[in-house]
mmCIF file of C-alpha atoms in Angstrom:
data_model
loop_
_atom_site.group_PDB
_atom_site.id
_atom_site.type_symbol
_atom_site.label_atom_id
_atom_site.label_comp_id
_atom_site.label_asym_id
_atom_site.label_seq_id
_atom_site.Cartn_x
_atom_site.Cartn_y
_atom_site.Cartn_z
ATOM 1 C CA UNK A 267 0.000 0.000 0.000
ATOM 2 C CA UNK A 268 1.332 3.434 -0.948
ATOM 3 C CA UNK A 269 1.696 6.012 1.802
ATOM 4 C CA UNK A 270 2.001 9.655 0.824
ATOM 5 C CA UNK A 271 5.098 11.365 2.105
ATOM 6 C CA UNK A 272 6.516 14.810 1.373
ATOM 7 C CA UNK A 273 10.217 15.532 1.721
ATOM 8 C CA UNK A 274 11.028 18.769 3.481
ATOM 9 C CA UNK A 275 14.217 20.820 3.323
ATOM 10 C CA UNK A 276 15.890 18.825 6.077
ATOM 11 C CA UNK A 277 15.358 15.588 4.165
ATOM 12 C CA UNK A 278 12.855 14.376 6.807
ATOM 13 C CA UNK A 279 9.655 12.847 5.481
ATOM 14 C CA UNK A 280 6.409 14.460 6.606
ATOM 15 C CA UNK A 281 3.319 12.278 6.828
ATOM 16 C CA UNK A 282 0.206 13.593 5.075
ATOM 17 C CA UNK A 283 -2.007 10.630 5.872
ATOM 18 C CA UNK A 284 -2.122 7.667 8.224
ATOM 19 C CA UNK A 285 -2.966 4.014 7.725
ATOM 20 C CA UNK A 286 -5.271 2.380 10.291
ATOM 21 C CA UNK A 287 -3.979 -1.171 10.470
ATOM 22 C CA UNK A 288 -6.925 -2.307 12.600
ATOM 23 C CA UNK A 289 -7.472 -6.015 12.017
ATOM 24 C CA UNK A 290 -5.509 -6.249 8.769
ATOM 25 C CA UNK A 291 -3.385 -8.996 10.345
ATOM 26 C CA UNK A 292 -6.481 -11.253 10.327
ATOM 27 C CA UNK A 293 -7.317 -11.440 6.596
ATOM 28 C CA UNK A 294 -9.245 -14.702 6.944
ATOM 29 C CA UNK A 295 -11.591 -13.138 9.543
ATOM 30 C CA UNK A 296 -12.577 -9.968 7.684
ATOM 31 C CA UNK A 297 -16.069 -11.252 6.851
ATOM 32 C CA UNK A 298 -16.677 -12.433 10.401
ATOM 33 C CA UNK A 299 -15.420 -9.126 11.831
ATOM 34 C CA UNK A 300 -17.699 -7.137 9.523
ATOM 35 C CA UNK A 301 -20.736 -9.150 10.635
ATOM 36 C CA UNK A 302 -19.714 -8.935 14.301
ATOM 37 C CA UNK A 303 -19.197 -5.154 14.315
ATOM 38 C CA UNK A 304 -22.362 -4.597 12.272
ATOM 39 C CA UNK A 305 -24.378 -6.667 14.763
ATOM 40 C CA UNK A 306 -22.885 -4.892 17.778
ATOM 41 C CA UNK A 307 -23.531 -1.492 16.200
ATOM 42 C CA UNK A 308 -27.144 -2.458 15.452
ATOM 43 C CA UNK A 309 -27.658 -3.636 19.056
ATOM 44 C CA UNK A 310 -26.201 -0.391 20.425
ATOM 45 C CA UNK A 311 -28.353 1.787 18.162
ATOM 46 C CA UNK A 312 -31.531 -0.214 18.787
ATOM 47 C CA UNK A 313 -31.131 -0.542 22.558
ATOM 48 C CA UNK A 314 -30.283 3.099 23.166
ATOM 49 C CA UNK A 315 -32.941 4.358 20.741
ATOM 50 C CA UNK A 316 -35.576 2.311 22.610
ATOM 51 C CA UNK A 317 -34.528 3.859 25.909
ATOM 52 C CA UNK A 318 -34.754 7.360 24.408
ATOM 53 C CA UNK A 319 -38.164 6.529 22.959
ATOM 54 C CA UNK A 320 -39.747 5.154 26.132
ATOM 55 C CA UNK A 321 -38.368 7.947 28.311
ATOM 56 C CA UNK A 322 -40.019 10.432 25.955
ATOM 57 C CA UNK A 323 -43.351 8.612 25.574
ATOM 58 C CA UNK A 324 -44.082 6.980 28.934
ATOM 59 C CA UNK A 325 -45.601 9.340 31.556
ATOM 60 C CA UNK A 326 -44.181 7.202 34.379
ATOM 61 C CA UNK A 327 -40.635 7.978 33.180
ATOM 62 C CA UNK A 328 -40.950 11.769 33.153
ATOM 63 C CA UNK A 329 -38.459 12.083 36.002
ATOM 64 C CA UNK A 330 -34.988 13.686 36.202
ATOM 65 C CA UNK A 331 -33.322 10.273 36.446
ATOM 66 C CA UNK A 332 -34.765 9.201 33.094
ATOM 67 C CA UNK A 333 -34.049 12.589 31.531
ATOM 68 C CA UNK A 334 -30.356 11.982 32.254
ATOM 69 C CA UNK A 335 -30.692 8.358 31.121
ATOM 70 C CA UNK A 336 -32.034 9.543 27.741
ATOM 71 C CA UNK A 337 -29.077 11.914 27.449
ATOM 72 C CA UNK A 338 -26.738 9.046 28.290
ATOM 73 C CA UNK A 339 -28.328 6.779 25.666
ATOM 74 C CA UNK A 340 -27.999 9.470 22.990
ATOM 75 C CA UNK A 341 -24.383 9.959 24.049
ATOM 76 C CA UNK A 342 -23.680 6.237 23.611
ATOM 77 C CA UNK A 343 -25.095 6.375 20.073
ATOM 78 C CA UNK A 344 -22.816 9.307 19.237
ATOM 79 C CA UNK A 345 -19.838 7.711 20.999
ATOM 80 C CA UNK A 346 -19.829 4.474 19.010
ATOM 81 C CA UNK A 347 -20.762 6.273 15.783
ATOM 82 C CA UNK A 348 -17.398 8.052 15.899
ATOM 83 C CA UNK A 349 -15.504 4.769 15.551
ATOM 84 C CA UNK A 350 -17.630 1.833 14.351
ATOM 85 C CA UNK A 351 -18.740 3.143 10.902
ATOM 86 C CA UNK A 352 -15.099 3.833 10.042
ATOM 87 C CA UNK A 353 -14.154 0.295 11.120
ATOM 88 C CA UNK A 354 -16.890 -1.144 8.894
ATOM 89 C CA UNK A 355 -15.787 0.962 5.904
ATOM 90 C CA UNK A 356 -12.148 -0.085 6.376
ATOM 91 C CA UNK A 357 -13.082 -3.764 6.539
ATOM 92 C CA UNK A 358 -15.454 -3.515 3.579
ATOM 93 C CA UNK A 359 -13.167 -1.547 1.249
ATOM 94 C CA UNK A 360 -9.803 -2.703 2.625
ATOM 95 C CA UNK A 361 -8.653 0.887 2.074
ATOM 96 C CA UNK A 362 -7.308 1.816 5.489
ATOM 97 C CA UNK A 363 -5.878 5.236 4.625
ATOM 98 C CA UNK A 364 -7.120 8.226 6.615
ATOM 99 C CA UNK A 365 -6.078 11.855 6.148
ATOM 100 C CA UNK A 366 -4.543 13.781 9.035
ATOM 101 C CA UNK A 367 -7.563 16.133 9.129
ATOM 102 C CA UNK A 368 -10.039 13.243 9.260
ATOM 103 C CA UNK A 369 -7.946 11.495 11.900
ATOM 104 C CA UNK A 370 -7.788 14.654 14.013
ATOM 105 C CA UNK A 371 -11.548 15.160 13.673
ATOM 106 C CA UNK A 372 -12.275 11.597 14.740
ATOM 107 C CA UNK A 373 -9.979 11.848 17.754
ATOM 108 C CA UNK A 374 -11.398 15.232 18.766
ATOM 109 C CA UNK A 375 -14.997 13.973 18.744
ATOM 110 C CA UNK A 376 -13.961 10.793 20.558
ATOM 111 C CA UNK A 377 -12.249 12.802 23.324
ATOM 112 C CA UNK A 378 -15.123 15.286 23.637
ATOM 113 C CA UNK A 379 -17.707 12.505 23.937
ATOM 114 C CA UNK A 380 -15.492 10.628 26.400
ATOM 115 C CA UNK A 381 -15.331 13.733 28.598
ATOM 116 C CA UNK A 382 -19.109 14.126 28.272
ATOM 117 C CA UNK A 383 -19.599 10.553 29.466
ATOM 118 C CA UNK A 384 -17.445 11.182 32.545
ATOM 119 C CA UNK A 385 -19.372 14.342 33.404
ATOM 120 C CA UNK A 386 -22.775 12.817 32.707
ATOM 121 C CA UNK A 387 -22.075 9.779 34.888
ATOM 122 C CA UNK A 388 -21.095 12.171 37.692
ATOM 123 C CA UNK A 389 -24.313 14.172 37.178
ATOM 124 C CA UNK A 390 -26.375 10.966 37.270
ATOM 125 C CA UNK A 391 -24.747 9.988 40.567
ATOM 126 C CA UNK A 392 -25.519 13.466 41.956
ATOM 127 C CA UNK A 393 -29.141 12.982 40.896
ATOM 128 C CA UNK A 394 -29.282 9.699 42.854
ATOM 129 C CA UNK A 395 -27.598 11.375 45.827
ATOM 130 C CA UNK A 396 -30.223 14.137 45.974
ATOM 131 C CA UNK A 397 -33.096 11.677 45.440
ATOM 132 C CA UNK A 398 -32.027 9.314 48.231
ATOM 133 C CA UNK A 399 -30.219 11.530 50.731
ATOM 134 C CA UNK A 400 -32.470 14.634 50.517
ATOM 135 C CA UNK A 401 -35.748 13.344 49.012
ATOM 136 C CA UNK A 402 -37.854 16.286 50.244
ATOM 137 C CA UNK A 403 -35.651 18.745 48.354
ATOM 138 C CA UNK A 404 -35.399 16.589 45.215
ATOM 139 C CA UNK A 405 -38.182 18.273 43.170
ATOM 140 C CA UNK A 406 -36.760 21.688 43.999
ATOM 141 C CA UNK A 407 -33.097 20.846 43.374
ATOM 142 C CA UNK A 408 -33.715 18.814 40.209
ATOM 143 C CA UNK A 409 -36.171 21.215 38.626
ATOM 144 C CA UNK A 410 -36.347 21.336 34.786
ATOM 145 C CA UNK A 411 -34.017 24.345 34.568
ATOM 146 C CA UNK A 412 -31.367 22.772 36.809
ATOM 147 C CA UNK A 413 -31.351 19.416 35.054
ATOM 148 C CA UNK A 414 -31.136 21.133 31.650
ATOM 149 C CA UNK A 415 -28.158 23.156 32.895
ATOM 150 C CA UNK A 416 -26.441 20.022 34.247
ATOM 151 C CA UNK A 417 -26.981 18.125 30.995
ATOM 152 C CA UNK A 418 -25.817 21.067 28.860
ATOM 153 C CA UNK A 419 -22.725 21.513 31.026
ATOM 154 C CA UNK A 420 -21.894 17.823 30.611
ATOM 155 C CA UNK A 421 -22.162 18.046 26.825
ATOM 156 C CA UNK A 422 -20.242 21.295 26.423
ATOM 157 C CA UNK A 423 -17.779 21.215 29.331
ATOM 158 C CA UNK A 424 -15.050 19.234 27.590
ATOM 159 C CA UNK A 425 -15.173 20.890 24.174
ATOM 160 C CA UNK A 426 -12.609 23.726 24.627
ATOM 161 C CA UNK A 427 -9.998 21.577 26.374
ATOM 162 C CA UNK A 428 -10.324 18.608 24.027
ATOM 163 C CA UNK A 429 -10.150 20.791 20.921
ATOM 164 C CA UNK A 430 -7.004 22.357 22.367
ATOM 165 C CA UNK A 431 -5.523 18.957 23.176
ATOM 166 C CA UNK A 432 -6.248 17.677 19.670
ATOM 167 C CA UNK A 433 -4.621 20.740 18.106
ATOM 168 C CA UNK A 434 -1.600 20.259 20.359
ATOM 169 C CA UNK A 435 -1.203 16.590 19.390
ATOM 170 C CA UNK A 436 -1.559 17.228 15.658
ATOM 171 C CA UNK A 437 0.833 20.163 15.732
ATOM 172 C CA UNK A 438 3.579 17.602 16.396
ATOM 173 C CA UNK A 439 5.832 16.507 13.543
ATOM 174 C CA UNK A 440 5.064 13.040 12.154
ATOM 175 C CA UNK A 441 7.773 11.519 10.055
ATOM 176 C CA UNK A 442 8.686 8.350 8.185
ATOM 177 C CA UNK A 443 6.225 5.878 9.709
ATOM 178 C CA UNK A 444 2.486 6.426 9.321
ATOM 179 C CA UNK A 445 1.001 3.062 10.370
ATOM 180 C CA UNK A 446 -1.431 3.353 13.302
ATOM 181 C CA UNK A 447 -1.595 -0.073 14.941
ATOM 182 C CA UNK A 448 -5.187 0.506 15.978
ATOM 183 C CA UNK A 449 -8.681 0.622 14.481
ATOM 184 C CA UNK A 450 -9.308 4.338 15.090
ATOM 185 C CA UNK A 451 -7.346 7.510 15.861
ATOM 186 C CA UNK A 452 -6.682 7.617 19.578
ATOM 187 C CA UNK A 453 -4.109 9.409 21.709
ATOM 188 C CA UNK A 454 -1.594 6.640 22.584
ATOM 189 C CA UNK A 455 -1.040 5.270 19.040
ATOM 190 C CA UNK A 456 -0.861 8.783 17.552
ATOM 191 C CA UNK A 457 1.734 9.894 20.096
ATOM 192 C CA UNK A 458 3.833 6.832 19.253
ATOM 193 C CA UNK A 459 4.196 8.100 15.671
ATOM 194 C CA UNK A 460 5.359 11.606 16.607
ATOM 195 C CA UNK A 461 8.982 12.571 16.071
ATOM 196 C CA UNK A 462 11.081 13.951 18.900
ATOM 197 C CA UNK A 463 10.294 14.322 22.593
ATOM 198 C CA UNK A 464 6.598 13.958 23.462
ATOM 199 C CA UNK A 465 6.972 14.062 27.250
ATOM 200 C CA UNK A 466 5.210 17.440 27.518
ATOM 201 C CA UNK A 467 2.303 16.143 25.447
ATOM 202 C CA UNK A 468 2.088 12.991 27.563
ATOM 203 C CA UNK A 469 2.006 15.148 30.708
ATOM 204 C CA UNK A 470 -0.833 17.231 29.222
ATOM 205 C CA UNK A 471 -2.747 14.057 28.370
ATOM 206 C CA UNK A 472 -2.304 12.868 31.964
ATOM 207 C CA UNK A 473 -3.497 16.187 33.414
ATOM 208 C CA UNK A 474 -6.558 16.238 31.162
ATOM 209 C CA UNK A 475 -7.326 12.638 32.176
ATOM 210 C CA UNK A 476 -7.163 13.663 35.840
ATOM 211 C CA UNK A 477 -9.453 16.629 35.189
ATOM 212 C CA UNK A 478 -12.039 14.794 33.096
ATOM 213 C CA UNK A 479 -11.878 11.260 34.503
ATOM 214 C CA UNK A 480 -10.326 11.091 37.969
ATOM 215 C CA UNK A 481 -12.201 14.051 39.471
ATOM 216 C CA UNK A 482 -15.671 12.934 38.229
ATOM 217 C CA UNK A 483 -14.918 9.403 39.430
ATOM 218 C CA UNK A 484 -13.995 10.691 42.902
ATOM 219 C CA UNK A 485 -17.211 12.743 42.978
ATOM 220 C CA UNK A 486 -19.159 9.616 42.052
ATOM 221 C CA UNK A 487 -17.482 7.658 44.853
ATOM 222 C CA UNK A 488 -18.251 10.465 47.329
ATOM 223 C CA UNK A 489 -21.901 10.523 46.231
ATOM 224 C CA UNK A 490 -22.297 6.786 46.552
ATOM 225 C CA UNK A 491 -20.590 6.637 49.926
ATOM 226 C CA UNK A 492 -23.282 9.020 51.208
ATOM 227 C CA UNK A 493 -25.998 7.119 49.335
ATOM 228 C CA UNK A 494 -24.970 3.751 50.787
ATOM 229 C CA UNK A 495 -24.754 5.211 54.289
ATOM 230 C CA UNK A 496 -28.270 6.643 53.909
ATOM 231 C CA UNK A 497 -29.686 3.387 52.503
ATOM 232 C CA UNK A 498 -28.273 1.355 55.376
ATOM 233 C CA UNK A 499 -30.131 3.619 57.812
ATOM 234 C CA UNK A 500 -33.512 2.973 56.193
ATOM 235 C CA UNK A 501 -35.843 1.186 58.632
ATOM 236 C CA UNK A 502 -37.238 -1.516 56.318
ATOM 237 C CA UNK A 503 -35.600 -4.139 54.153
ATOM 238 C CA UNK A 504 -38.062 -3.316 51.363
ATOM 239 C CA UNK A 505 -37.007 0.336 51.384
ATOM 240 C CA UNK A 506 -33.333 -0.604 51.315
ATOM 241 C CA UNK A 507 -33.859 -3.036 48.431
ATOM 242 C CA UNK A 508 -35.791 -0.441 46.397
ATOM 243 C CA UNK A 509 -33.138 2.215 46.983
ATOM 244 C CA UNK A 510 -30.341 -0.168 46.040
ATOM 245 C CA UNK A 511 -32.177 -1.231 42.874
ATOM 246 C CA UNK A 512 -32.405 2.370 41.622
ATOM 247 C CA UNK A 513 -28.647 2.837 42.070
ATOM 248 C CA UNK A 514 -27.170 -0.528 41.176
ATOM 249 C CA UNK A 515 -27.593 -0.138 37.411
ATOM 250 C CA UNK A 516 -25.854 3.219 37.329
ATOM 251 C CA UNK A 517 -23.097 2.022 39.649
ATOM 252 C CA UNK A 518 -22.459 -1.023 37.449
ATOM 253 C CA UNK A 519 -22.185 1.198 34.345
ATOM 254 C CA UNK A 520 -19.786 3.501 36.210
ATOM 255 C CA UNK A 521 -17.435 0.668 37.106
ATOM 256 C CA UNK A 522 -17.600 -0.821 33.606
ATOM 257 C CA UNK A 523 -16.728 2.506 31.989
ATOM 258 C CA UNK A 524 -14.091 3.797 34.404
ATOM 259 C CA UNK A 525 -12.654 0.337 35.067
ATOM 260 C CA UNK A 526 -12.105 -0.506 31.402
ATOM 261 C CA UNK A 527 -10.808 3.014 30.685
ATOM 262 C CA UNK A 528 -8.332 2.825 33.569
ATOM 263 C CA UNK A 529 -6.997 -0.554 32.452
ATOM 264 C CA UNK A 530 -6.750 0.727 28.878
ATOM 265 C CA UNK A 531 -4.911 3.994 29.492
ATOM 266 C CA UNK A 532 -3.080 3.622 32.819
ATOM 267 C CA UNK A 533 -1.388 0.244 32.412
ATOM 268 C CA UNK A 534 2.424 0.312 32.521
ATOM 269 C CA UNK A 535 3.939 0.697 29.055
ATOM 270 C CA UNK A 536 5.889 -2.536 29.538
ATOM 271 C CA UNK A 537 2.609 -4.500 29.519
ATOM 272 C CA UNK A 538 1.347 -2.989 26.270
ATOM 273 C CA UNK A 539 1.007 -5.129 23.172
ATOM 274 C CA UNK A 540 -1.009 -4.402 20.014
ATOM 275 C CA UNK A 541 -3.283 -7.432 20.410
ATOM 276 C CA UNK A 542 -4.134 -6.804 24.063
ATOM 277 C CA UNK A 543 -4.535 -3.070 23.450
ATOM 278 C CA UNK A 544 -7.053 -3.679 20.681
ATOM 279 C CA UNK A 545 -9.087 -6.064 22.851
ATOM 280 C CA UNK A 546 -9.143 -3.564 25.714
ATOM 281 C CA UNK A 547 -10.138 -0.709 23.427
ATOM 282 C CA UNK A 548 -12.965 -2.865 22.041
ATOM 283 C CA UNK A 549 -14.181 -3.460 25.589
ATOM 284 C CA UNK A 550 -13.956 0.236 26.403
ATOM 285 C CA UNK A 551 -15.399 1.721 23.224
ATOM 286 C CA UNK A 552 -17.889 -0.847 21.895
ATOM 287 C CA UNK A 553 -18.681 -3.751 24.254
ATOM 288 C CA UNK A 554 -19.466 -1.578 27.287
ATOM 289 C CA UNK A 555 -21.854 0.738 25.345
ATOM 290 C CA UNK A 556 -23.561 -2.382 23.957
ATOM 291 C CA UNK A 557 -24.340 -3.713 27.438
ATOM 292 C CA UNK A 558 -25.423 -0.401 28.993
ATOM 293 C CA UNK A 559 -29.017 -0.471 27.637
ATOM 294 C CA UNK A 560 -29.372 -4.086 28.799
ATOM 295 C CA UNK A 561 -28.128 -3.180 32.266
ATOM 296 C CA UNK A 562 -30.574 -0.305 32.621
ATOM 297 C CA UNK A 563 -33.553 -2.208 31.196
ATOM 298 C CA UNK A 564 -33.071 -5.587 32.869
ATOM 299 C CA UNK A 565 -32.366 -4.114 36.320
ATOM 300 C CA UNK A 566 -35.059 -1.427 36.326
ATOM 301 C CA UNK A 567 -38.700 -2.412 36.800
ATOM 302 C CA UNK A 568 -40.019 0.928 35.529
ATOM 303 C CA UNK A 569 -38.050 0.620 32.290
ATOM 304 C CA UNK A 570 -39.225 -2.997 31.812
ATOM 305 C CA UNK A 571 -42.834 -1.932 32.403
ATOM 306 C CA UNK A 572 -42.472 0.944 29.894
ATOM 307 C CA UNK A 573 -40.961 -1.412 27.291
ATOM 308 C CA UNK A 574 -43.777 -3.891 27.834
ATOM 309 C CA UNK A 575 -46.388 -1.163 27.356
ATOM 310 C CA UNK A 576 -44.641 0.042 24.194
ATOM 311 C CA UNK A 577 -44.567 -3.484 22.717
ATOM 312 C CA UNK A 578 -48.219 -4.154 23.590
ATOM 313 C CA UNK A 579 -49.253 -0.799 22.132
ATOM 314 C CA UNK A 580 -47.505 -1.630 18.857
#
């Protein structure tokens, strides 16, 4: 495969496009991979669209918790749509070239949506905290204006920083080698291709990860420590079980997302290998979003009841 390179005055080649290697080392499995990713993408779209639909149509789900759940489902659709369609096109056409501008755009949207997911999960935990720990104030605190502001802040909060980080990464000089040993444009494999010292960029990536991932995760842990303490003080076992059931789905999603992301990005470099990295990124970017609608529907009686009503109505 030809890779475009332009020689500059210092006789150093400058990359004008990248090549996403993806799963090119598995030529005999290309058909299977196309079917697998297509099926997973369909499940993600269908499951999250159903959640959005029932939270809009069912009067019993017109609550702040389900307003944030609808936002989260729409976010998951956007999140996987940044990566999966490109994977399918690459497998189908076997043309794995991607321009620097397209690569930067994909990475920027991926980072922005990742930050949004961190913020939105923190907002959802705050919603559960207010509902369980201060139930009398819940309608006042989570009024329509406040929940709209929280959702908007989650969607927009990461945009300036992530655009800046993307511009910083792609202002680096890329030379000679333009193979990305990955199936989409992400920070670690792009940094590996940069010429010269990237320690400052790696430090910036770490600081942004602390800001957009570690701090929301700590806020979630603080919220749930108060929630669990409040639940344990409830006088009846029925009340404790009901309170736990409303939180368990969200808590499971939190640990799936932050756990897989932590393993993916914070493992020691000595343990990295292309095969393991790709499997972990699949877990983080595709498998987890696929299971989220199932987690929320199968562990939530109100969602199951709304789905049943929707099916019977149809």
